[in-house]
Amino acid sequence: MTNSYDVIVIGAGPAGYVGAIRCAQLGMRVAVIDEYRRKDGEPSLGGTCLNVGCIPSKALLDSSEHYHRVQSQLGQHGIKVDGVSLDVPQMIKRKDKVVADLTGGIKQLFKANDIEWLQGHGKLLADRQVAFKPHKGKEKTLSADNIILATGSRPIEIGAAPLTGDRIVSSTGAQEFQEVPKRLGVIGAGVIGLEMGSVWNRLGSKVVLLEAQDSFLTPVDQQVAREAKKLFAKQGLEIRQGCRVTETRDGKNISVHYEDKDGKQHMQVDRLVVSVGRRPNTDGLASEDADLLTDERGFVHVNDYCETNIPGVYAVGDVVRGPMLAHKGSEEGVMVAERMAGHAGHVNYDTIPWVIYTDPEIAWVGRTEAQLKAAGIPHRSGTFGFGATGRARAMDQSDGMVKIIAHAETDRILGVHMVGPQTSELIAEATLAMEYEASAEDLARTIHAHPTLSEAVHEAALAVDKRAIHKAN
Ligand code: FAD
Ligand code: NAD
């Protein structure tokens, strides 16, 4: 092992490992330091996303959706299934296998790209040096021409509900229950709360989410959020808003005490998930004399090109401003690698798609109607319900809608918001359209195959100009 590299990356999540691969593709000699270890103690690449985030949560969402469909939806298709039973440990085992396969895949990619994987803790020192403390062995000092900080984030903890490891848990623990809790409480009705709440609700838990804010899904276009909330209520997800949790007591049951507009309340649950946001992993990330600038919330301070205040030191992913999304971090990793190599990498922060993997899925790109109003930008919008598309009807998944917002004068698409079946896939068309600075008319003139769900996108684009075909405009 050498002590000197072209690039050292600290953190092997989707921001760090993708950046590392792009650096290697561009001919750089790269080492990646990562400290993550699985529950069996084995080091594993992929960070939060692959180990305890995007991938395992989607594996459980898919498994629980199969169970739910067999239980309550196949009958309508004329398929009778008797004696359905649930094997939660097998569901968790399958999820673990998906994770192991994918993280193993990154290990192979590192080998193929000649990237050195250093298992242990990294700390930025002055003069582009890094202290590397391996899981086994003595600390070493490494140096590099460029350093990428990609240390990600971790769950925010709150004093009113301290985590206990197995009963009061973060999103990680919520993916490890070995049986279905009869009653599941969730603090925070954001992305994780809704995804984890959906998993256990489908498997049979009575799920209650306590949300601090009076509004629901604040970052989402409120027309879509309202529609989604109605659909979640039909599924039995109970969302209580304006709740301030004051105390939890973990005895035979977990007692959750909170206050809402009607005063003091409390509820008893068997398991409690705390999902109130995440914070950047920057505690002790840099020595004092490295002089790394962070903001008041602990995020590493960067410019639009992810350059920190230290020349040659970059930061990407959850550890910097912007949405905490895997694909945002990966694009930043690629941008930084390309700029190091003298290319013109850049990230278009205006066209980062979001998806919440509930059923139906919520997906959006660009600005909401409220944001456009606040910015005084003249706009007009078109909506179209999936219920009027043949494909959604044939699938028996006709809940939800697509909304397209375009500039009132130029017709340029400013935001696309969806709730409905497979919108996680449909949003790609909208993202591409926005990346190409398309107008609603461009989408309206694009031929969409029939019968597909994408016809709802087409019709919403037509509806911007009040000429949707399968709807009274
Ligand atoms: P991380 O993935 O957090 O990786 C950082 C890595 O750095 C970790 O391995 C950590 O152990 C390591 N590390 C930290 N400090 C050090 C150090 N000092 N030395 C060495 N190693 C260190 N995003 C999506 O886009 N889609 C989704 O569907 C989605 N689902 C999610 C579901 C859940 C339950 C959670 C929790 C998150 C989800 N996210 C999702 C968010 C996504 O996981 C993050 O945005 C993404 O992982 C951030 O990538 P990153 O590379 O910046 O950091
Ligand atoms: P979040 O910001 O999405 O939601 C947190 C919710 O908790 C908010 O609605 C907030 O108002 C509420 N809250 C905050 N403090 C509270 C309190 N004390 N009591 C009750 N409610 C409180 O955060 P999250 O759900 O923890 O997820 C963290 C991040 O991880 C997400 O913002 C997202 O960036 C990422 N993530 C993405 C996906 C995806 O892309 N599908 C999935 C999971 C996580």
Coordinates of C-alpha atoms and ligand atoms in Angstrom, one line a residue:
M1 CA 0.0 0.0 0.0
T2 CA 1.3 3.4 -1.0
N3 CA 0.7 6.5 1.1
S4 CA 0.1 8.8 -1.7
Y5 CA -2.7 9.0 -4.3
D6 CA -4.1 11.3 -6.9
V7 CA -7.4 11.2 -5.1
I8 CA -8.6 10.0 -1.7
V9 CA -12.3 9.7 -1.2
I10 CA -13.7 9.5 2.4
G11 CA -17.0 7.7 2.3
A12 CA -18.2 4.9 -0.1
G13 CA -21.9 5.8 -0.4
P14 CA -23.4 6.7 -3.8
A15 CA -21.6 10.1 -3.8
G16 CA -18.2 8.7 -2.9
Y17 CA -18.1 5.4 -4.7
V18 CA -19.5 6.9 -8.0
G19 CA -17.0 9.8 -7.8
A20 CA -14.2 7.3 -7.2
I21 CA -15.1 5.2 -10.2
R22 CA -15.3 8.3 -12.4
C23 CA -11.9 9.4 -11.2
A24 CA -10.5 6.0 -11.9
Q25 CA -12.0 6.1 -15.4
L26 CA -10.3 9.4 -16.0
G27 CA -6.9 7.8 -15.2
M28 CA -6.5 8.8 -11.5
R29 CA -5.0 6.6 -8.8
V30 CA -7.8 6.4 -6.2
A31 CA -8.2 5.2 -2.6
V32 CA -11.6 5.1 -0.9
I33 CA -11.8 5.0 2.9
D34 CA -15.0 3.8 4.4
E35 CA -15.8 2.7 8.0
Y36 CA -19.2 1.1 7.5
R37 CA -19.7 -2.4 8.9
R38 CA -22.8 -4.6 8.5
K39 CA -24.6 -6.1 11.5
D40 CA -22.3 -9.2 11.2
G41 CA -19.3 -7.0 11.5
E42 CA -18.2 -7.3 7.8
P43 CA -17.2 -4.1 6.0
S44 CA -19.5 -3.3 3.2
L45 CA -19.3 -0.6 0.4
G46 CA -22.3 1.5 -0.7
G47 CA -22.9 3.6 2.3
T48 CA -26.4 4.4 3.7
C49 CA -28.0 4.0 0.3
L50 CA -27.1 0.4 -0.4
N51 CA -26.8 -1.0 3.2
V52 CA -29.6 0.6 5.2
G53 CA -31.3 3.1 2.9
C54 CA -32.6 3.2 -0.7
I55 CA -32.1 -0.4 -1.5
P56 CA -33.2 -2.4 1.6
S57 CA -36.2 -0.1 2.0
K58 CA -37.3 -0.7 -1.6
A59 CA -36.8 -4.4 -1.2
L60 CA -39.2 -4.4 1.8
L61 CA -41.6 -2.1 0.0
D62 CA -41.7 -4.5 -2.9
S63 CA -42.1 -7.6 -0.7
S64 CA -44.9 -6.0 1.4
E65 CA -46.6 -4.8 -1.8
H66 CA -46.7 -8.4 -3.1
Y67 CA -48.2 -9.5 0.2
H68 CA -50.8 -6.8 0.2
R69 CA -51.8 -7.4 -3.4
V70 CA -52.2 -11.2 -2.8
Q71 CA -54.2 -10.4 0.3
S72 CA -56.6 -7.8 -1.0
Q73 CA -56.3 -7.0 -4.7
L74 CA -56.0 -10.3 -6.6
G75 CA -59.6 -11.2 -5.9
Q76 CA -60.8 -8.5 -8.2
H77 CA -58.7 -10.0 -11.0
G78 CA -60.5 -13.3 -10.5
I79 CA -57.5 -14.9 -8.8
K80 CA -58.3 -16.7 -5.6
V81 CA -55.5 -17.5 -3.3
D82 CA -56.1 -19.4 -0.1
G83 CA -53.8 -19.9 2.9
V84 CA -51.6 -16.9 2.4
S85 CA -49.1 -16.6 5.3
L86 CA -46.3 -14.3 6.1
D87 CA -42.7 -15.2 6.9
V88 CA -41.1 -12.0 8.1
P89 CA -37.6 -13.4 8.8
Q90 CA -37.5 -14.7 5.2
M91 CA -38.6 -11.2 4.0
I92 CA -35.7 -9.7 5.9
K93 CA -33.3 -12.4 4.7
R94 CA -34.2 -11.6 1.1
K95 CA -33.7 -7.9 1.7
D96 CA -30.3 -8.7 3.2
K97 CA -29.4 -10.8 0.1
V98 CA -30.3 -8.0 -2.3
V99 CA -28.1 -5.7 -0.3
A100 CA -25.2 -8.2 -0.2
D101 CA -25.4 -8.8 -3.9
L102 CA -25.4 -5.1 -4.8
T103 CA -22.6 -4.1 -2.3
G104 CA -20.6 -7.1 -3.6
G105 CA -21.1 -5.6 -7.1
I106 CA -19.4 -2.4 -6.0
K107 CA -16.5 -4.4 -4.6
Q108 CA -16.1 -5.9 -8.1
L109 CA -16.3 -2.5 -9.7
F110 CA -13.6 -1.2 -7.4
K111 CA -11.4 -4.2 -8.4
A112 CA -12.1 -3.6 -12.1
N113 CA -11.2 0.0 -11.8
D114 CA -8.1 -0.6 -9.6
I115 CA -9.6 1.4 -6.7
E116 CA -8.1 0.7 -3.3
W117 CA -10.7 0.1 -0.6
L118 CA -9.4 1.2 2.8
Q119 CA -11.6 -0.2 5.6
G120 CA -11.6 2.2 8.6
H121 CA -12.0 5.8 9.6
G122 CA -10.7 8.8 7.7
K123 CA -10.1 12.3 9.0
L124 CA -9.0 15.3 6.9
L125 CA -5.7 16.9 8.1
A126 CA -4.0 20.1 6.9
D127 CA -2.1 20.1 3.6
R128 CA -4.3 17.5 1.8
Q129 CA -3.4 14.8 4.2
V130 CA -5.7 12.2 5.6
A131 CA -5.4 10.3 8.9
F132 CA -6.6 6.7 8.2
K133 CA -7.4 4.5 11.1
P134 CA -8.0 1.0 9.8
H135 CA -10.5 -1.3 11.6
K136 CA -7.4 -3.5 12.3
G137 CA -4.0 -2.0 12.7
K138 CA -2.3 1.3 13.3
E139 CA -3.2 4.7 12.1
K140 CA -1.4 6.0 9.0
T141 CA -1.1 9.4 7.3
L142 CA -1.9 9.4 3.6
S143 CA -1.7 12.2 1.1
A144 CA -3.4 13.1 -2.2
D145 CA -3.5 15.8 -4.8
N146 CA -7.3 15.9 -4.3
I147 CA -9.6 14.8 -1.5
I148 CA -13.3 14.2 -1.8
L149 CA -15.4 14.2 1.5
A150 CA -18.4 12.0 1.0
T151 CA -19.2 11.0 4.6
G152 CA -23.0 11.1 4.2
S153 CA -25.6 11.6 6.9
R154 CA -27.2 9.9 9.9
P155 CA -30.6 10.0 11.6
I156 CA -31.4 13.0 13.7
E157 CA -32.2 11.9 17.3
I158 CA -34.6 13.7 19.6
G159 CA -34.5 13.9 23.3
A160 CA -38.2 13.1 23.7
A161 CA -37.7 9.7 22.0
P162 CA -34.2 8.3 22.6
L163 CA -33.4 5.2 20.4
T164 CA -33.3 1.9 22.3
G165 CA -31.8 -0.2 19.5
D166 CA -34.7 -2.7 19.0
R167 CA -38.0 -1.1 20.0
I168 CA -37.6 2.7 19.5
V169 CA -35.6 2.7 16.3
S170 CA -34.4 4.8 13.4
S171 CA -35.1 3.7 9.8
T172 CA -32.3 1.1 10.1
G173 CA -34.1 -0.7 13.0
A174 CA -37.4 -0.4 11.1
Q175 CA -36.0 -2.6 8.4
E176 CA -35.0 -5.3 10.9
F177 CA -38.2 -6.2 12.8
Q178 CA -38.5 -10.0 12.9
E179 CA -42.3 -9.9 13.4
V180 CA -45.1 -7.5 12.5
P181 CA -45.7 -5.0 15.4
K182 CA -49.4 -4.9 16.2
R183 CA -49.2 -1.1 16.7
L184 CA -46.4 0.9 15.1
G185 CA -45.8 4.6 16.0
V186 CA -43.8 6.8 13.7
I187 CA -42.5 10.2 14.7
G188 CA -42.2 12.3 11.5
A189 CA -44.5 11.9 8.5
G190 CA -41.8 12.6 5.9
V191 CA -40.2 10.4 3.3
I192 CA -38.9 7.7 5.6
G193 CA -42.0 7.7 7.9
L194 CA -44.3 7.2 4.9
E195 CA -42.1 4.5 3.3
M196 CA -41.5 2.5 6.5
G197 CA -45.1 3.1 7.7
S198 CA -46.3 1.7 4.3
V199 CA -44.2 -1.4 4.6
W200 CA -45.6 -2.4 8.1
N201 CA -49.1 -1.1 7.4
R202 CA -49.3 -3.5 4.4
L203 CA -48.0 -6.3 6.5
G204 CA -50.7 -5.7 9.1
S205 CA -49.5 -3.2 11.7
K206 CA -51.8 -0.4 12.8
V207 CA -49.6 2.6 11.9
V208 CA -50.0 6.1 13.4
L209 CA -47.6 8.8 12.3
L210 CA -47.1 11.9 14.5
E211 CA -46.1 14.9 12.4
A212 CA -44.9 18.2 14.0
Q213 CA -46.0 20.4 11.2
D214 CA -49.6 21.4 10.4
S215 CA -49.0 20.9 6.7
F216 CA -48.4 17.5 5.1
L217 CA -45.3 16.8 2.9
T218 CA -44.3 20.4 2.8
P219 CA -41.8 20.0 -0.1
V220 CA -44.4 18.4 -2.3
D221 CA -46.9 20.3 -4.5
Q222 CA -49.8 20.7 -2.2
Q223 CA -52.4 19.5 -4.7
V224 CA -50.5 16.3 -5.1
A225 CA -49.9 16.1 -1.3
R226 CA -53.6 16.4 -0.6
E227 CA -54.4 13.7 -3.1
A228 CA -51.7 11.4 -1.6
K229 CA -52.9 12.0 1.9
K230 CA -56.5 11.0 1.0
L231 CA -55.1 7.7 -0.6
F232 CA -53.0 7.0 2.5
A233 CA -55.9 7.4 4.8
K234 CA -57.9 4.9 2.7
Q235 CA -55.1 2.4 3.2
G236 CA -55.3 2.9 7.0
L237 CA -52.2 5.0 7.5
E238 CA -53.2 7.5 10.2
I239 CA -51.4 10.8 10.0
R240 CA -51.8 13.1 12.9
Q241 CA -50.5 16.6 12.2
G242 CA -49.4 19.4 14.5
C243 CA -48.1 17.0 17.2
R244 CA -45.2 17.8 19.5
V245 CA -43.8 14.6 21.1
T246 CA -42.8 15.4 24.7
E247 CA -41.9 12.0 26.2
T248 CA -41.7 8.3 25.5
R249 CA -41.7 5.5 28.1
D250 CA -40.5 2.1 27.1
G251 CA -42.1 -0.5 29.3
K252 CA -44.3 -3.4 28.4
N253 CA -45.7 -1.1 25.7
I254 CA -44.1 2.1 24.5
S255 CA -46.1 5.1 25.7
V256 CA -45.7 8.1 23.5
H257 CA -46.8 11.4 25.0
Y258 CA -47.4 14.4 22.8
E259 CA -49.3 17.6 22.5
D260 CA -51.5 18.8 19.7
K261 CA -54.0 21.6 19.3
D262 CA -56.4 19.8 21.7
G263 CA -53.8 19.5 24.5
K264 CA -52.0 16.6 26.0
Q265 CA -52.4 13.2 24.3
H266 CA -50.8 9.8 24.5
M267 CA -50.7 6.6 22.6
Q268 CA -49.4 3.1 23.2
V269 CA -47.5 1.3 20.5
D270 CA -45.4 -1.9 20.3
R271 CA -42.6 -0.4 18.2
L272 CA -41.7 3.2 17.5
V273 CA -39.8 4.6 14.5
V274 CA -38.1 8.0 14.8
S275 CA -37.8 9.6 11.3
V276 CA -37.5 13.3 11.8
G277 CA -34.7 14.0 9.3
R278 CA -31.0 13.3 8.9
R279 CA -27.9 15.3 9.7
P280 CA -24.5 15.4 8.0
N281 CA -21.6 13.2 9.3
T282 CA -19.1 16.0 10.0
D283 CA -18.3 15.5 13.7
G284 CA -14.6 15.1 13.9
L285 CA -14.3 14.9 10.2
A286 CA -11.4 17.4 10.0
S287 CA -8.6 18.4 12.3
E288 CA -8.8 22.0 13.6
D289 CA -5.8 23.0 11.6
A290 CA -7.3 21.7 8.4
D291 CA -9.6 24.7 8.7
L292 CA -12.6 23.1 6.9
L293 CA -15.6 25.4 6.8
T294 CA -19.0 24.0 7.9
D295 CA -22.3 25.8 8.3
E296 CA -24.3 26.2 11.5
R297 CA -26.1 22.8 10.8
G298 CA -22.8 21.0 10.3
F299 CA -22.9 20.7 6.5
V300 CA -19.6 21.2 4.7
H301 CA -19.6 24.6 3.0
V302 CA -19.3 24.3 -0.8
N303 CA -19.9 26.3 -3.9
D304 CA -21.9 25.2 -6.9
Y305 CA -19.0 22.9 -8.0
C306 CA -18.7 21.2 -4.6
E307 CA -15.4 22.9 -3.9
T308 CA -14.8 23.5 -0.1
N309 CA -12.9 26.5 1.2
I310 CA -9.7 24.4 0.9
P311 CA -8.2 24.2 -2.6
G312 CA -8.2 20.5 -3.8
V313 CA -10.7 19.4 -1.2
Y314 CA -14.3 18.7 -2.4
A315 CA -17.4 17.6 -0.6
V316 CA -20.4 15.8 -2.2
G317 CA -23.6 14.1 -1.3
D318 CA -25.6 14.3 2.0
V319 CA -22.7 16.0 3.7
V320 CA -23.4 19.2 1.7
R321 CA -26.4 21.4 1.0
G322 CA -29.2 20.3 -1.3
P323 CA -31.6 17.3 -1.2
M324 CA -30.4 14.2 0.6
L325 CA -30.8 11.9 -2.4
A326 CA -28.5 9.2 -3.7
H327 CA -28.6 10.4 -7.4
K328 CA -27.9 14.0 -6.4
G329 CA -24.7 12.8 -4.6
S330 CA -23.7 10.6 -7.4
E331 CA -24.0 13.4 -10.0
E332 CA -21.9 15.6 -7.7
G333 CA -19.3 12.9 -7.5
V334 CA -19.1 12.7 -11.2
M335 CA -19.0 16.5 -11.6
V336 CA -16.1 16.8 -9.2
A337 CA -14.1 14.0 -10.9
E338 CA -14.6 15.5 -14.3
R339 CA -13.6 19.0 -13.1
M340 CA -10.4 17.6 -11.5
A341 CA -9.6 16.1 -14.9
G342 CA -10.1 19.5 -16.5
H343 CA -13.5 18.7 -18.0
A344 CA -16.6 20.8 -17.7
G345 CA -18.7 18.8 -15.2
H346 CA -21.7 20.4 -13.7
V347 CA -24.9 19.5 -11.9
N348 CA -28.3 21.0 -12.8
Y349 CA -29.8 21.4 -9.3
D350 CA -33.1 22.6 -10.9
T351 CA -33.8 19.2 -12.4
I352 CA -33.2 16.7 -9.6
P353 CA -36.1 14.3 -9.5
W354 CA -37.6 13.1 -6.2
V355 CA -39.6 9.9 -5.6
I356 CA -41.4 8.7 -2.5
Y357 CA -42.0 5.0 -2.9
T358 CA -45.4 4.7 -1.3
D359 CA -48.3 3.1 -3.1
P360 CA -49.1 5.0 -5.2
E361 CA -45.7 6.6 -5.7
I362 CA -45.2 10.3 -5.4
A363 CA -42.7 11.8 -7.8
W364 CA -41.8 15.3 -8.9
V365 CA -39.2 17.5 -10.5
G366 CA -38.8 21.3 -10.6
R367 CA -40.8 23.8 -8.7
T368 CA -44.2 23.6 -7.0
E369 CA -47.1 25.9 -7.6
A370 CA -46.5 27.5 -4.2
Q371 CA -42.9 28.2 -5.0
L372 CA -43.7 29.7 -8.3
K373 CA -46.4 31.9 -6.7
A374 CA -44.0 33.1 -4.0
A375 CA -41.4 33.9 -6.7
G376 CA -44.0 35.8 -8.7
I377 CA -43.5 33.7 -11.8
P378 CA -46.5 33.7 -14.1
H379 CA -47.6 30.1 -14.8
R380 CA -50.4 27.9 -15.9
S381 CA -50.9 24.2 -15.2
G382 CA -52.6 21.2 -16.5
T383 CA -53.7 18.1 -14.6
F384 CA -54.8 14.6 -15.7
G385 CA -56.0 11.7 -13.6
F386 CA -54.8 8.2 -14.1
G387 CA -58.4 7.1 -13.8
A388 CA -59.0 8.3 -17.4
T389 CA -56.1 6.2 -18.9
G390 CA -56.9 2.8 -20.2
R391 CA -53.7 1.3 -18.9
A392 CA -54.2 2.3 -15.3
R393 CA -57.8 1.0 -15.5
A394 CA -56.6 -2.3 -16.9
M395 CA -54.1 -2.5 -14.1
D396 CA -56.8 -1.6 -11.5
Q397 CA -54.4 1.1 -10.3
S398 CA -56.3 4.2 -11.4
D399 CA -55.7 6.5 -8.3
G400 CA -53.7 9.6 -8.7
M401 CA -52.8 12.3 -11.2
V402 CA -50.1 14.1 -13.1
K403 CA -49.7 17.9 -12.9
I404 CA -47.6 19.9 -15.3
I405 CA -46.8 23.6 -14.6
A406 CA -45.5 25.7 -17.4
H407 CA -44.5 29.4 -17.7
A408 CA -47.6 31.4 -18.7
E409 CA -45.7 33.3 -21.4
T410 CA -42.9 31.0 -22.7
D411 CA -44.7 27.7 -22.0
R412 CA -41.4 26.3 -20.6
I413 CA -42.0 23.5 -18.2
L414 CA -41.2 24.6 -14.6
G415 CA -42.4 21.7 -12.6
V416 CA -44.0 18.2 -13.0
H417 CA -45.7 16.6 -10.0
M418 CA -47.3 13.1 -9.9
V419 CA -48.9 10.7 -7.6
G420 CA -49.9 7.4 -9.1
P421 CA -48.7 4.0 -10.4
Q422 CA -45.1 3.8 -11.4
T423 CA -44.5 7.5 -11.3
S424 CA -41.0 6.7 -10.2
E425 CA -40.4 5.7 -13.8
L426 CA -42.7 8.3 -15.4
I427 CA -40.8 11.2 -13.8
A428 CA -37.8 10.4 -16.0
E429 CA -39.6 11.7 -19.1
A430 CA -40.4 14.9 -17.2
T431 CA -36.8 15.3 -16.0
L432 CA -35.4 14.9 -19.5
A433 CA -38.0 17.4 -20.8
M434 CA -36.9 19.9 -18.2
E435 CA -33.2 19.2 -18.8
Y436 CA -33.8 20.0 -22.5
E437 CA -35.8 23.1 -21.5
A438 CA -38.8 21.7 -23.2
S439 CA -42.2 23.5 -23.4
A440 CA -45.5 21.8 -22.4
E441 CA -46.2 22.0 -26.1
D442 CA -43.1 19.8 -26.8
L443 CA -44.5 17.1 -24.5
A444 CA -48.0 17.6 -26.0
R445 CA -46.6 17.0 -29.5
T446 CA -44.6 13.9 -28.5
I447 CA -46.3 10.6 -29.4
H448 CA -46.9 8.4 -26.3
A449 CA -47.6 4.7 -26.8
H450 CA -51.1 3.4 -26.1
P451 CA -52.1 2.1 -23.7
T452 CA -49.5 3.3 -21.3
L453 CA -49.4 5.2 -18.0
S454 CA -47.3 7.8 -19.8
E455 CA -50.4 8.9 -21.6
A456 CA -51.3 10.7 -18.4
V457 CA -48.2 12.8 -18.8
H458 CA -49.1 13.5 -22.4
E459 CA -52.7 14.5 -21.5
A460 CA -51.5 16.7 -18.6
A461 CA -49.2 18.5 -21.1
L462 CA -52.3 19.0 -23.4
A463 CA -54.3 20.1 -20.4
V464 CA -51.8 23.0 -19.9
D465 CA -53.4 24.4 -23.1
K466 CA -56.8 23.2 -22.1
R467 CA -56.9 20.6 -24.9
A468 CA -56.7 17.3 -23.1
I469 CA -58.6 14.7 -25.1
H470 CA -60.0 12.4 -22.4
K471 CA -61.2 15.0 -20.0
A472 CA -63.5 18.0 -20.1
N473 CA -61.2 21.0 -20.0
Ligands
FAD1 P1 -23.9 7.8 2.6 O1 -24.6 6.9 1.7 O2 -24.4 8.1 3.9 O3 -22.4 7.2 2.7 C1 -21.4 7.7 3.5 C2 -20.4 6.6 3.9 O4 -19.3 7.3 4.5 C3 -21.0 5.6 4.9 O5 -20.6 4.3 4.5 C4 -20.3 6.0 6.2 O6 -20.1 4.9 7.0 C5 -19.0 6.5 5.7 N1 -18.3 7.4 6.6 C6 -18.8 8.5 7.3 N2 -17.8 9.1 8.0 C7 -16.7 8.5 7.7 C8 -15.3 8.6 8.1 N3 -15.0 9.7 8.9 N4 -14.4 7.8 7.7 C9 -14.7 6.7 6.9 N5 -16.0 6.5 6.4 C10 -16.9 7.4 6.9 N6 -32.2 8.4 -1.5 C11 -32.7 8.2 -2.8 O7 -32.2 8.9 -3.7 N7 -33.7 7.3 -3.0 C12 -34.2 6.5 -2.1 O8 -35.0 5.7 -2.4 C13 -33.7 6.7 -0.8 N8 -34.2 5.9 0.2 C14 -33.7 6.0 1.5 C15 -34.2 5.2 2.5 C16 -33.7 5.3 3.8 C17 -34.3 4.4 4.9 C18 -32.7 6.2 4.1 C19 -32.1 6.3 5.4 C20 -32.1 7.1 3.1 C21 -32.6 7.0 1.8 N9 -32.2 7.8 0.7 C22 -32.7 7.6 -0.5 C23 -31.1 8.8 1.0 C24 -29.8 8.2 0.5 O9 -29.5 7.0 1.2 C25 -28.7 9.2 0.7 O10 -29.0 10.4 0.1 C26 -27.4 8.7 0.2 O11 -27.0 7.5 0.8 C27 -26.3 9.7 0.4 O12 -25.1 9.3 -0.1 P2 -23.7 9.7 0.4 O13 -22.7 9.0 -0.5 O14 -23.6 11.2 0.5 O15 -23.6 9.2 1.9
NAD2 P1 -37.9 14.2 6.1 O1 -37.3 15.6 6.2 O2 -38.4 13.7 4.8 O3 -39.2 14.1 7.1 C1 -39.1 14.4 8.4 C2 -40.4 14.8 8.9 O4 -40.4 14.8 10.4 C3 -40.9 16.2 8.5 O5 -42.2 16.1 8.0 C4 -40.8 17.0 9.7 O6 -41.7 18.0 9.7 C5 -41.0 16.0 10.8 N1 -40.5 16.3 12.1 C6 -39.3 16.9 12.4 N2 -39.1 16.9 13.8 C7 -40.2 16.3 14.3 C8 -40.6 16.1 15.6 N3 -39.8 16.4 16.7 N4 -41.8 15.5 15.8 C9 -42.6 15.1 14.8 N5 -42.2 15.3 13.5 C10 -41.1 15.9 13.3 O7 -36.8 13.3 6.8 P2 -36.8 11.7 6.9 O8 -38.1 11.1 6.5 O9 -36.1 11.4 8.2 O10 -35.8 11.3 5.7 C11 -34.5 12.0 5.7 C12 -34.1 12.2 4.3 O11 -33.6 10.9 3.7 C13 -35.2 12.6 3.3 O12 -35.4 14.0 3.4 C14 -34.6 12.3 2.0 O13 -33.7 13.3 1.6 C15 -33.9 11.0 2.3 N6 -34.7 9.9 1.9 C16 -35.1 9.8 0.6 C17 -36.0 8.8 0.2 C18 -36.4 8.7 -1.2 O14 -35.8 9.4 -2.0 N7 -37.4 7.9 -1.5 C19 -36.4 7.8 1.1 C20 -36.0 7.9 2.4 C21 -35.1 9.0 2.8

